[in-house]
Every structure is written in structure tokens, then in C-alpha cells.
């Protein structure tokens, strides 16, 4: 016997609605769960006697994709390489104004791994070394299409482009190693997103740019300088590094947070730092920090726990 249309039960509609509701609840539950991020105990990296004997005291550091550490001693105008394989330490630089010599190195970068770049503030230069710290070339930043005075920070993306921040201009200049300026980011045309005071700059694997601006604000831009998102923390931020799709920001007191477009997660530490941090670097899942004053190097493993 045929059932009249008004008595038929919309089985498919009810089942579909139930499945959609269950899927929504699962997605909501997943979104509400945040992975806990921790740092293992800090362990000190032993500095070779070639450095300790010369009273080498770095204030800046970088790490490449091979795990080699690079240390910049601003006062002595020296750069050192601590190879990940335990090979002999290498020292380069020295006081001067030409070639590998520099009087006031202000920052360095070793990413993505084959070259090391240093910016020297007083001579307005960009110096390029190979991985073993053999000097390759220099670039006078005042001779570029858009001169950069007193460079304070430098990073390099996976396309080989270099970004340089200046102490006199609150913006980022992207250029190639030939000195051709590609773009300038953070100027008046950025409106309320105009940079105020750049403290730290980093690049992730897809060439997005992260920076700490005006102490408590962090910004993320696309490779061409388009503002993607921004955030802030009620504390004085000093460092930023890439950790995959997110960013690790830190303070001089050794407090760390993982930040994303819609999240801020404090990094829990098994042993809190007892020193002032002068610089930070991240290599794979390892966080490296420099103790201000002594130049002691510490490392800890970054862990994600669901």
C-alpha cells in the first residue's frame, strides 16, 4: 500500500542533519583544544677554549639548517662558528672598515644555511661569508637604490632576498645581493600598521616575515609586504623566530610564547631561566639563547603535547 506523501518520514534529511550536528561538535571540540608547548631543561653548551681564552663575549647569535651556531661579538668585531659536527671552531672578522673587517656589527643571519650575513652599523655595510666563514663580498648599503643607514637587523629568505632594518628609519628594505631594492615595507602608506621601532625580524619556510615592533606588538607580512595579521602581548618582547606555521616570541627575561593568527600559548619551562637573554635562535626543535654579559650559550628542546 502506498503511503500518502504527508505521512512519509524524511529519513535522509534527519540522518544528514544528525551527522552535520555531530561533525560540528567534533570540529568545535578540536578547535577548543590547544596543544601544550613546553621547553625541556636548559643545558649549557660548552664553548671551545679558542673563544674563552680570547674573552670572546657574543651578544648576537644565529643557527643554520645544519645546526651550526654563529656568534657575533660586537665589542671585538669578531664572528665565530661552532660546527654542529664538533669540528674545530672558526673565527673571522676583526676591527676595520673593508672586506671581512667591521667596527660595529649589529646583527647576523645564517638562514637558509649556505651563507652568513652580517650588517655593520657604522660603515653601513652588508658582509657576506660562506658557511665556513670565508669572506665572499660586501655591499655598501648607502649605494643602493634606496640607501639604508645604520642597519640594525638582517634576515634572508629562501628566494635569496635580503631584508634590512635601519636604526634611523622604521621600515624594512628588501633587496638582492646586488643592491637592487625590491620593496620597502612599513612606511607611511601602511597607515596605522606603520612600523614604529623594529626590535627583531624573522622569516619562515614560505617567506612570510615576522617582526617585533614597538616592544609589545608582533606583525606578520607576506613576502611582498602585505599585512597578514598582527597581535600583541602585555610585556616587552625582544625576539621572534619561526617555528613552522607559527612564531616563537620571547622577552629578555626568558619568557616565551607561541603565537599564531588566532592564538597565544605560553611555553611552559621545566627550568626557568635565571639570566638575562641577549639573543635567541631556533633550529628545528631546539631553542638557543645567549646570556647577556657572560655570553654563555644554553639550549632546550621545544615540545608539543596534545
CSV table of N, CA and C in Angstrom, one decimal, residues 63-127:
chain,number,residue,atom,x,y,z
A,63,UNK,N,71.6,30.3,13.8
A,63,UNK,CA,71.8,28.9,13.6
A,63,UNK,C,71.3,28.6,12.2
A,64,UNK,N,72.1,27.8,11.5
A,64,UNK,CA,71.6,27.4,10.1
A,64,UNK,C,70.9,26.1,10.1
A,65,UNK,N,70.5,25.6,8.9
A,65,UNK,CA,69.7,24.4,8.8
A,65,UNK,C,70.5,23.1,9.2
A,66,UNK,N,71.9,23.3,9.2
A,66,UNK,CA,72.7,22.1,9.6
A,66,UNK,C,73.0,22.1,11.1
A,67,UNK,N,72.5,23.0,11.8
A,67,UNK,CA,72.8,23.1,13.3
A,67,UNK,C,74.1,23.8,13.7
A,68,UNK,N,74.7,24.4,12.7
A,68,UNK,CA,75.9,25.2,13.0
A,68,UNK,C,75.5,26.5,13.7
A,69,UNK,N,76.2,26.9,14.8
A,69,UNK,CA,75.9,28.1,15.5
A,69,UNK,C,76.9,29.2,15.1
A,70,UNK,N,76.4,30.4,15.0
A,70,UNK,CA,77.3,31.5,14.6
A,70,UNK,C,77.1,32.6,15.7
A,71,UNK,N,78.2,33.1,16.2
A,71,UNK,CA,78.1,34.1,17.3
A,71,UNK,C,78.8,35.4,16.9
A,72,UNK,N,78.2,36.5,17.3
A,72,UNK,CA,78.8,37.8,16.9
A,72,UNK,C,79.2,38.5,18.2
A,73,UNK,N,80.5,38.8,18.3
A,73,UNK,CA,81.0,39.7,19.4
A,73,UNK,C,81.1,41.1,18.9
A,74,UNK,N,80.2,41.9,19.3
A,74,UNK,CA,80.2,43.3,18.8
A,74,UNK,C,81.4,44.1,19.2
A,75,UNK,N,81.8,43.9,20.5
A,75,UNK,CA,82.8,44.8,21.0
A,75,UNK,C,84.2,44.4,20.4
A,76,UNK,N,84.4,43.2,20.1
A,76,UNK,CA,85.7,42.7,19.5
A,76,UNK,C,85.6,42.6,18.0
A,77,UNK,N,84.5,42.9,17.4
A,77,UNK,CA,84.3,42.8,15.9
A,77,UNK,C,84.7,41.5,15.4
A,78,UNK,N,84.2,40.4,16.1
A,78,UNK,CA,84.5,39.1,15.6
A,78,UNK,C,83.3,38.2,15.5
A,79,UNK,N,83.4,37.3,14.6
A,79,UNK,CA,82.3,36.3,14.4
A,79,UNK,C,82.9,34.9,14.5
A,80,UNK,N,82.2,34.0,15.2
A,80,UNK,CA,82.7,32.6,15.4
A,80,UNK,C,81.7,31.6,14.9
A,81,UNK,N,82.1,30.5,14.5
A,81,UNK,CA,81.3,29.4,14.0
A,81,UNK,C,81.6,28.2,14.9
A,82,UNK,N,80.5,27.6,15.5
A,82,UNK,CA,80.6,26.4,16.3
A,82,UNK,C,79.9,25.3,15.5
A,83,UNK,N,80.6,24.5,14.8
A,83,UNK,CA,80.0,23.5,13.9
A,83,UNK,C,79.2,22.4,14.7
A,84,UNK,N,78.1,22.0,14.1
A,84,UNK,CA,77.3,21.0,14.8
A,84,UNK,C,78.0,19.7,14.9
A,85,UNK,N,78.9,19.4,14.0
A,85,UNK,CA,79.6,18.1,14.0
A,85,UNK,C,80.8,18.1,15.0
A,86,UNK,N,81.0,19.1,15.7
A,86,UNK,CA,82.0,19.2,16.7
A,86,UNK,C,83.4,19.5,16.1
A,87,UNK,N,83.5,19.9,14.9
A,87,UNK,CA,84.8,20.2,14.3
A,87,UNK,C,85.3,21.5,14.9
A,88,UNK,N,86.5,21.8,14.5
A,88,UNK,CA,87.2,23.0,15.1
A,88,UNK,C,86.4,24.3,14.9
A,89,UNK,N,86.4,25.1,15.9
A,89,UNK,CA,85.8,26.4,15.9
A,89,UNK,C,86.5,27.3,14.8
A,90,UNK,N,85.8,28.2,14.2
A,90,UNK,CA,86.4,29.1,13.2
A,90,UNK,C,86.0,30.5,13.6
A,91,UNK,N,87.0,31.4,13.6
A,91,UNK,CA,86.8,32.8,13.9
A,91,UNK,C,87.2,33.7,12.7
A,92,UNK,N,86.4,34.7,12.5
A,92,UNK,CA,86.7,35.6,11.4
A,92,UNK,C,86.3,37.0,11.8
A,93,UNK,N,86.6,38.0,10.9
A,93,UNK,CA,86.4,39.4,11.2
A,93,UNK,C,87.6,40.1,11.8
A,94,UNK,N,87.3,41.1,12.6
A,94,UNK,CA,88.3,41.9,13.2
A,94,UNK,C,88.0,43.4,13.0
A,95,UNK,N,88.6,44.3,13.7
A,95,UNK,CA,88.3,45.7,13.6
A,95,UNK,C,88.8,46.3,12.3
A,96,UNK,N,87.9,47.0,11.5
A,96,UNK,CA,88.3,47.6,10.3
A,96,UNK,C,87.1,48.0,9.5
A,97,UNK,N,87.3,48.5,8.3
A,97,UNK,CA,86.2,49.0,7.5
A,97,UNK,C,86.1,48.5,6.1
A,98,UNK,N,86.9,47.5,5.8
A,98,UNK,CA,86.9,46.9,4.4
A,98,UNK,C,86.9,45.4,4.5
A,99,UNK,N,86.4,44.8,3.5
A,99,UNK,CA,86.3,43.3,3.3
A,99,UNK,C,85.7,42.7,4.6
A,100,UNK,N,86.4,41.7,5.2
A,100,UNK,CA,85.7,41.0,6.3
A,100,UNK,C,85.8,41.7,7.6
A,101,UNK,N,86.5,42.9,7.7
A,101,UNK,CA,86.6,43.6,8.9
A,101,UNK,C,85.4,44.5,9.1
A,102,UNK,N,85.1,44.7,10.4
A,102,UNK,CA,83.9,45.6,10.7
A,102,UNK,C,84.1,46.2,12.1
A,103,UNK,N,83.7,47.4,12.3
A,103,UNK,CA,83.9,48.1,13.6
A,103,UNK,C,82.6,47.9,14.5
A,104,UNK,N,81.5,47.7,14.0
A,104,UNK,CA,80.3,47.7,14.8
A,104,UNK,C,79.2,46.8,14.3
A,105,UNK,N,79.5,45.5,14.2
A,105,UNK,CA,78.5,44.5,13.7
A,105,UNK,C,77.3,44.6,14.6
A,106,UNK,N,76.1,44.7,14.0
A,106,UNK,CA,74.9,44.8,14.8
A,106,UNK,C,73.9,43.6,14.7
A,107,UNK,N,74.1,42.8,13.7
A,107,UNK,CA,73.2,41.6,13.6
A,107,UNK,C,73.8,40.7,12.6
A,108,UNK,N,73.3,39.4,12.6
A,108,UNK,CA,73.8,38.4,11.7
A,108,UNK,C,72.6,37.4,11.4
A,109,UNK,N,72.7,36.7,10.3
A,109,UNK,CA,71.7,35.7,10.0
A,109,UNK,C,72.5,34.6,9.2
A,110,UNK,N,72.0,33.3,9.5
A,110,UNK,CA,72.7,32.2,8.8
A,110,UNK,C,71.7,31.4,8.0
A,111,UNK,N,70.4,31.8,7.9
A,111,UNK,CA,69.4,31.1,7.2
A,111,UNK,C,69.5,31.6,5.7
A,112,UNK,N,69.2,30.6,4.8
A,112,UNK,CA,68.7,29.3,5.0
A,112,UNK,C,69.8,28.2,5.2
A,113,UNK,N,71.1,28.6,5.2
A,113,UNK,CA,72.1,27.6,5.6
A,113,UNK,C,73.4,27.7,4.9
A,114,UNK,N,73.5,28.2,3.7
A,114,UNK,CA,74.8,28.2,3.0
A,114,UNK,C,75.6,29.4,3.2
A,115,UNK,N,75.1,30.5,3.5
A,115,UNK,CA,75.8,31.8,3.7
A,115,UNK,C,75.5,32.4,5.0
A,116,UNK,N,76.4,33.2,5.5
A,116,UNK,CA,76.2,34.0,6.7
A,116,UNK,C,76.3,35.5,6.3
A,117,UNK,N,75.3,36.3,6.8
A,117,UNK,CA,75.3,37.7,6.5
A,117,UNK,C,75.5,38.5,7.8
A,118,UNK,N,76.2,39.6,7.8
A,118,UNK,CA,76.4,40.5,8.9
A,118,UNK,C,76.1,41.9,8.4
A,119,UNK,N,75.4,42.7,9.2
A,119,UNK,CA,75.3,44.1,8.9
A,119,UNK,C,76.1,44.9,9.9
A,120,UNK,N,76.9,45.8,9.4
A,120,UNK,CA,77.7,46.7,10.3
A,120,UNK,C,77.1,48.1,10.3
A,121,UNK,N,76.8,48.6,11.5
A,121,UNK,CA,76.1,49.8,11.6
A,121,UNK,C,76.9,51.0,11.2
A,122,UNK,N,78.1,51.2,11.7
A,122,UNK,CA,78.8,52.4,11.5
A,122,UNK,C,79.3,52.6,10.0
A,123,UNK,N,79.6,51.5,9.4
A,123,UNK,CA,80.0,51.6,8.0
A,123,UNK,C,78.9,51.4,7.0
A,124,UNK,N,77.7,51.1,7.5
A,124,UNK,CA,76.5,50.9,6.6
A,124,UNK,C,76.7,49.8,5.6
A,125,UNK,N,77.3,48.7,6.0
A,125,UNK,CA,77.6,47.6,5.0
A,125,UNK,C,76.9,46.3,5.4
A,126,UNK,N,76.8,45.5,4.3
A,126,UNK,CA,76.3,44.1,4.4
A,126,UNK,C,77.5,43.3,4.0
A,127,UNK,N,77.9,42.4,4.9
A,127,UNK,CA,79.0,41.5,4.7
A,127,UNK,C,78.5,40.1,4.5
